[in-house]
Structures are given as C-alpha cells and as structure tokens.
Amino acid sequence: MADPSRPATGYPVPPAQHPNGYPPPQSATAYAPPPTNPYYYNQPPPYPNPRTALLRRLIAALIVITVLFLTILFICWLVIRPHRPQFHVTSLSVTNLNVSTSSQRLTGYWNARLQVYNPNKKLKISYDEIASSILYKSEILSQTRIPPFKQDTKHLTTIDAEFSAVDSYVDERVVNGINGDRARGSVGFNLRVVADVGFKVGRFRARRRLLRVWCDNVDIGLSANGGSGNLTAGSKECKVRTRGTEDPSSEFSCF
C-alpha cells in the first residue's frame, strides 16, 4: 500500500483526451457578454431644443426672403433702367438790383427759366409741391413756388420761376461779395429747386421721393453801377439728387 506521505514521482497524468485525439471543446458558457445597462437602453432618444430649431428656421426663411427680394429688385431695374431727370438753366436775368452798404439792404428781381428732361423710356414722372430759391453763396435772397407738372417718357418741359427781394436785410459778407463781383463784371448766383416727385411705370406707382436740384455759380453780367443783367454763358447744367444719394438705381427702385 502506498504511503501517502511519500512525494509523487514521474510525469503528471495528462488531461482527458477527445476520442479522436483532440482536446474537448470548451463549454459554451465559458464566454459571458459584457453586462448591459437597462437604464440607458430604456431612455427615449434625445430631441433637439425647440428654440434652436425655431431659430434655424427663421434664419433660413430670412435668407430666402432676402434672396427673392434682391432678385425681384434686380429684374425690375433691368426692365425699367431708371435715370434721373435732367435740369438745365437756360436763362437767368436780374433787374433793379440794388445793394446798400450802409443799411445792408438788398432789392432785386430775378427771372429764371429751366428745361427739365425725362430721359427714361418707361418711367413717367410727376412733380408736386415745387419750391425754388435764389441764393448768393449760401445766403437765401428770395423764394418762390412753381406750379406742378407731369412728364411723359422722353419728354422736355420748360418751367419759369420769378423771384423778388424788396429792401431785405442781408449779411455784411453778402453785401461785400455782391459789390465786389459787380466790380469785376459779373455776379454768380445759385438756384435751388426742391420737389415732391412720383414715378409711374404703366399702372404701377413707386413710392414718392424728394427731388433736390442744385444749379451753382450761374453768372449774370453786371456793370459796377448797373442794376440789370443776363446770363453770361450758355445753358448751365444742374446737379440732381434724391435722398442725398448718387446712385440712381437705389433712388428709382420698384419698392
């Protein structure tokens, strides 16, 4: 009988072998899948913030509206091809011009004639509430009103304006300036026209605008002691603006 206290000798007993010589297959229960989190999988899918979604939709709608507006405006400009009306001073005269150095008083009568041309092929213009002024430098000497009128396309209109100043007080620099210019043979006056204008294409009417016309340095020949004179040069072209801008495409838009 073997002594259990005696140490074992020899080779260890090999594990059990498969009948065909291969090791037995591992049990299917040997692989355990990772544990799942039932709390995570039971949660509903996340949804975007409704405020963020609304903001994105508003921005997209604004971009679409802006693109459509600019497209319509550009097409309208291509069809109409708007241009400013053209103003020229063809005649300007003064009579009984008297400037008192001691009392700084001015008396005079002016007559101006302007030609207004509408160069547009499809745009009709109406002029209302027309006010005109005669100035020396920046000093207003007299003001008047001009009757309203309408212009068809490619139409030329002549308008007249009469100004009068009777014993009107003026600044000393105006007195000295006019007397100094008369000594040199001519006096330069400035003419202003401001009108409320409307534009029409067929049955469509654009919104009204304020038209401003500047006719600067219109010289009238005067002798040193003479009180009457006429325009020394030919027709004088005026500057025309609306809303203080130089771009006609933004002045006469479809909106």
Tab-separated table of N, CA, C and O in Angstrom, residues 84-85 87 125-132 145 192-199 206-214 239-248 250-253 255:
chain	number	residue	atom	x	y	z
A	84	ARG	N	-32.089	109.581	-63.601
A	84	ARG	CA	-32.546	110.838	-63.016
A	84	ARG	C	-33.030	111.787	-64.113
A	84	ARG	O	-32.513	111.778	-65.232
A	85	PRO	N	-34.002	112.652	-63.771
A	85	PRO	CA	-34.344	113.718	-64.720
A	85	PRO	C	-33.184	114.708	-64.822
A	85	PRO	O	-32.364	114.833	-63.906
A	87	PHE	N	-31.855	118.660	-65.406
A	87	PHE	CA	-32.233	120.062	-65.270
A	87	PHE	C	-31.121	120.945	-65.836
A	87	PHE	O	-29.935	120.707	-65.570
A	125	ILE	N	-42.836	110.738	-64.797
A	125	ILE	CA	-42.530	111.481	-63.576
A	125	ILE	C	-43.568	112.580	-63.383
A	125	ILE	O	-43.933	113.280	-64.334
A	126	SER	N	-44.002	112.736	-62.139
A	126	SER	CA	-44.889	113.849	-61.771
A	126	SER	C	-44.214	114.668	-60.680
A	126	SER	O	-43.648	114.112	-59.726
A	127	TYR	N	-44.262	115.998	-60.823
A	127	TYR	CA	-43.620	116.925	-59.896
A	127	TYR	C	-44.714	117.693	-59.143
A	127	TYR	O	-45.563	118.340	-59.765
A	128	ASP	N	-44.651	117.645	-57.817
A	128	ASP	CA	-45.632	118.338	-56.984
A	128	ASP	C	-44.904	119.094	-55.871
A	128	ASP	O	-43.776	118.748	-55.488
A	129	GLU	N	-45.583	120.141	-55.373
A	129	GLU	CA	-45.040	120.951	-54.277
A	129	GLU	C	-43.607	121.398	-54.581
A	129	GLU	O	-42.666	121.106	-53.847
A	130	ILE	N	-43.473	122.126	-55.663
A	130	ILE	CA	-42.151	122.555	-56.141
A	130	ILE	C	-41.811	123.906	-55.517
A	130	ILE	O	-42.547	124.888	-55.683
A	131	ALA	N	-40.697	123.948	-54.820
A	131	ALA	CA	-40.204	125.187	-54.217
A	131	ALA	C	-38.843	125.508	-54.811
A	131	ALA	O	-38.014	124.614	-55.028
A	132	SER	N	-38.612	126.788	-55.067
A	132	SER	CA	-37.347	127.220	-55.666
A	132	SER	C	-36.800	128.425	-54.908
A	132	SER	O	-37.565	129.230	-54.359
A	145	ARG	N	-42.695	129.612	-55.436
A	145	ARG	CA	-43.290	128.311	-55.735
A	145	ARG	C	-43.512	128.201	-57.239
A	145	ARG	O	-43.795	129.188	-57.920
A	192	ARG	N	-31.840	126.877	-56.471
A	192	ARG	CA	-32.225	125.607	-55.858
A	192	ARG	C	-33.672	125.283	-56.217
A	192	ARG	O	-34.528	126.161	-56.229
A	193	VAL	N	-33.936	123.984	-56.450
A	193	VAL	CA	-35.295	123.500	-56.688
A	193	VAL	C	-35.485	122.242	-55.855
A	193	VAL	O	-34.654	121.328	-55.890
A	194	VAL	N	-36.570	122.208	-55.099
A	194	VAL	CA	-36.926	121.039	-54.293
A	194	VAL	C	-38.355	120.666	-54.639
A	194	VAL	O	-39.247	121.528	-54.634
A	195	ALA	N	-38.602	119.385	-54.955
A	195	ALA	CA	-39.930	118.950	-55.383
A	195	ALA	C	-40.240	117.567	-54.845
A	195	ALA	O	-39.339	116.728	-54.673
A	196	ASP	N	-41.504	117.333	-54.581
A	196	ASP	CA	-42.005	116.008	-54.241
A	196	ASP	C	-42.380	115.323	-55.550
A	196	ASP	O	-43.287	115.764	-56.257
A	197	VAL	N	-41.682	114.249	-55.885
A	197	VAL	CA	-41.859	113.623	-57.195
A	197	VAL	C	-42.383	112.197	-57.042
A	197	VAL	O	-42.109	111.507	-56.054
A	198	GLY	N	-43.139	111.782	-58.052
A	198	GLY	CA	-43.646	110.418	-58.113
A	198	GLY	C	-43.279	109.782	-59.433
A	198	GLY	O	-43.149	110.472	-60.457
A	199	PHE	N	-43.116	108.464	-59.439
A	199	PHE	CA	-42.687	107.733	-60.624
A	199	PHE	C	-43.712	106.650	-60.939
A	199	PHE	O	-44.252	105.995	-60.044
A	206	ALA	N	-44.392	103.771	-58.006
A	206	ALA	CA	-43.404	103.631	-56.943
A	206	ALA	C	-43.654	104.686	-55.884
A	206	ALA	O	-44.384	105.655	-56.097
A	207	ARG	N	-43.050	104.494	-54.721
A	207	ARG	CA	-43.258	105.456	-53.653
A	207	ARG	C	-42.609	106.794	-54.020
A	207	ARG	O	-41.619	106.858	-54.741
A	208	ARG	N	-43.163	107.879	-53.493
A	208	ARG	CA	-42.709	109.226	-53.832
A	208	ARG	C	-41.389	109.527	-53.138
A	208	ARG	O	-41.081	108.981	-52.078
A	209	ARG	N	-40.654	110.454	-53.764
A	209	ARG	CA	-39.352	110.835	-53.232
A	209	ARG	C	-39.175	112.348	-53.303
A	209	ARG	O	-39.859	113.020	-54.066
A	210	LEU	N	-38.231	112.834	-52.522
A	210	LEU	CA	-37.921	114.263	-52.518
A	210	LEU	C	-36.764	114.510	-53.476
A	210	LEU	O	-35.661	113.981	-53.294
A	211	LEU	N	-37.004	115.317	-54.494
A	211	LEU	CA	-36.002	115.617	-55.518
A	211	LEU	C	-35.322	116.945	-55.174
A	211	LEU	O	-35.996	117.931	-54.871
A	212	ARG	N	-34.008	116.954	-55.231
A	212	ARG	CA	-33.225	118.164	-54.935
A	212	ARG	C	-32.376	118.515	-56.150
A	212	ARG	O	-31.674	117.658	-56.689
A	213	VAL	N	-32.431	119.790	-56.539
A	213	VAL	CA	-31.703	120.268	-57.721
A	213	VAL	C	-30.816	121.426	-57.291
A	213	VAL	O	-31.280	122.394	-56.661
A	214	TRP	N	-29.519	121.341	-57.640
A	214	TRP	CA	-28.549	122.399	-57.352
A	214	TRP	C	-28.023	122.965	-58.667
A	214	TRP	O	-27.423	122.234	-59.465
A	239	LYS	N	-27.121	119.805	-60.846
A	239	LYS	CA	-26.977	118.507	-60.202
A	239	LYS	C	-28.321	118.087	-59.628
A	239	LYS	O	-29.012	118.896	-59.014
A	240	VAL	N	-28.668	116.831	-59.831
A	240	VAL	CA	-29.964	116.315	-59.391
A	240	VAL	C	-29.726	115.119	-58.490
A	240	VAL	O	-28.982	114.194	-58.841
A	241	ARG	N	-30.374	115.143	-57.335
A	241	ARG	CA	-30.255	114.035	-56.388
A	241	ARG	C	-31.597	113.803	-55.704
A	241	ARG	O	-32.410	114.717	-55.620
A	242	THR	N	-31.785	112.588	-55.224
A	242	THR	CA	-32.908	112.279	-54.356
A	242	THR	C	-32.378	111.560	-53.140
A	242	THR	O	-31.492	110.701	-53.255
A	243	ARG	N	-32.870	111.926	-51.983
A	243	ARG	CA	-32.471	111.331	-50.710
A	243	ARG	C	-30.972	111.457	-50.463
A	243	ARG	O	-30.380	110.666	-49.723
A	244	GLY	N	-30.304	112.407	-51.110
A	244	GLY	CA	-28.886	112.639	-50.864
A	244	GLY	C	-27.967	111.558	-51.371
A	244	GLY	O	-26.850	111.422	-50.895
A	245	THR	N	-28.380	110.762	-52.337
A	245	THR	CA	-27.560	109.680	-52.858
A	245	THR	C	-27.157	109.945	-54.292
A	245	THR	O	-27.820	110.655	-55.016
A	246	GLU	N	-26.057	109.323	-54.696
A	246	GLU	CA	-25.551	109.482	-56.054
A	246	GLU	C	-25.938	108.308	-56.959
A	246	GLU	O	-25.677	108.336	-58.150
A	247	ASP	N	-26.526	107.270	-56.393
A	247	ASP	CA	-26.796	106.055	-57.161
A	247	ASP	C	-28.238	106.056	-57.660
A	247	ASP	O	-29.165	105.895	-56.875
A	248	PRO	N	-28.474	106.223	-58.963
A	248	PRO	CA	-29.846	106.276	-59.458
A	248	PRO	C	-30.589	104.963	-59.321
A	248	PRO	O	-31.798	104.947	-59.224
A	250	SER	N	-30.635	103.007	-56.793
A	250	SER	CA	-31.257	102.930	-55.481
A	250	SER	C	-32.319	103.997	-55.292
A	250	SER	O	-33.178	103.890	-54.425
A	251	GLU	N	-32.295	105.048	-56.086
A	251	GLU	CA	-33.303	106.100	-55.973
A	251	GLU	C	-34.626	105.656	-56.574
A	251	GLU	O	-35.688	105.816	-55.978
A	252	PHE	N	-34.580	105.103	-57.778
A	252	PHE	CA	-35.801	104.773	-58.504
A	252	PHE	C	-35.933	103.252	-58.559
A	252	PHE	O	-35.745	102.647	-59.608
A	253	SER	N	-36.212	102.641	-57.420
A	253	SER	CA	-36.402	101.196	-57.367
A	253	SER	C	-37.888	100.873	-57.511
A	253	SER	O	-38.723	101.754	-57.578
A	255	PHE	N	-39.663	99.514	-55.279
A	255	PHE	CA	-40.313	99.471	-53.976
A	255	PHE	C	-40.169	100.804	-53.267
A	255	PHE	O	-39.220	101.508	-53.478
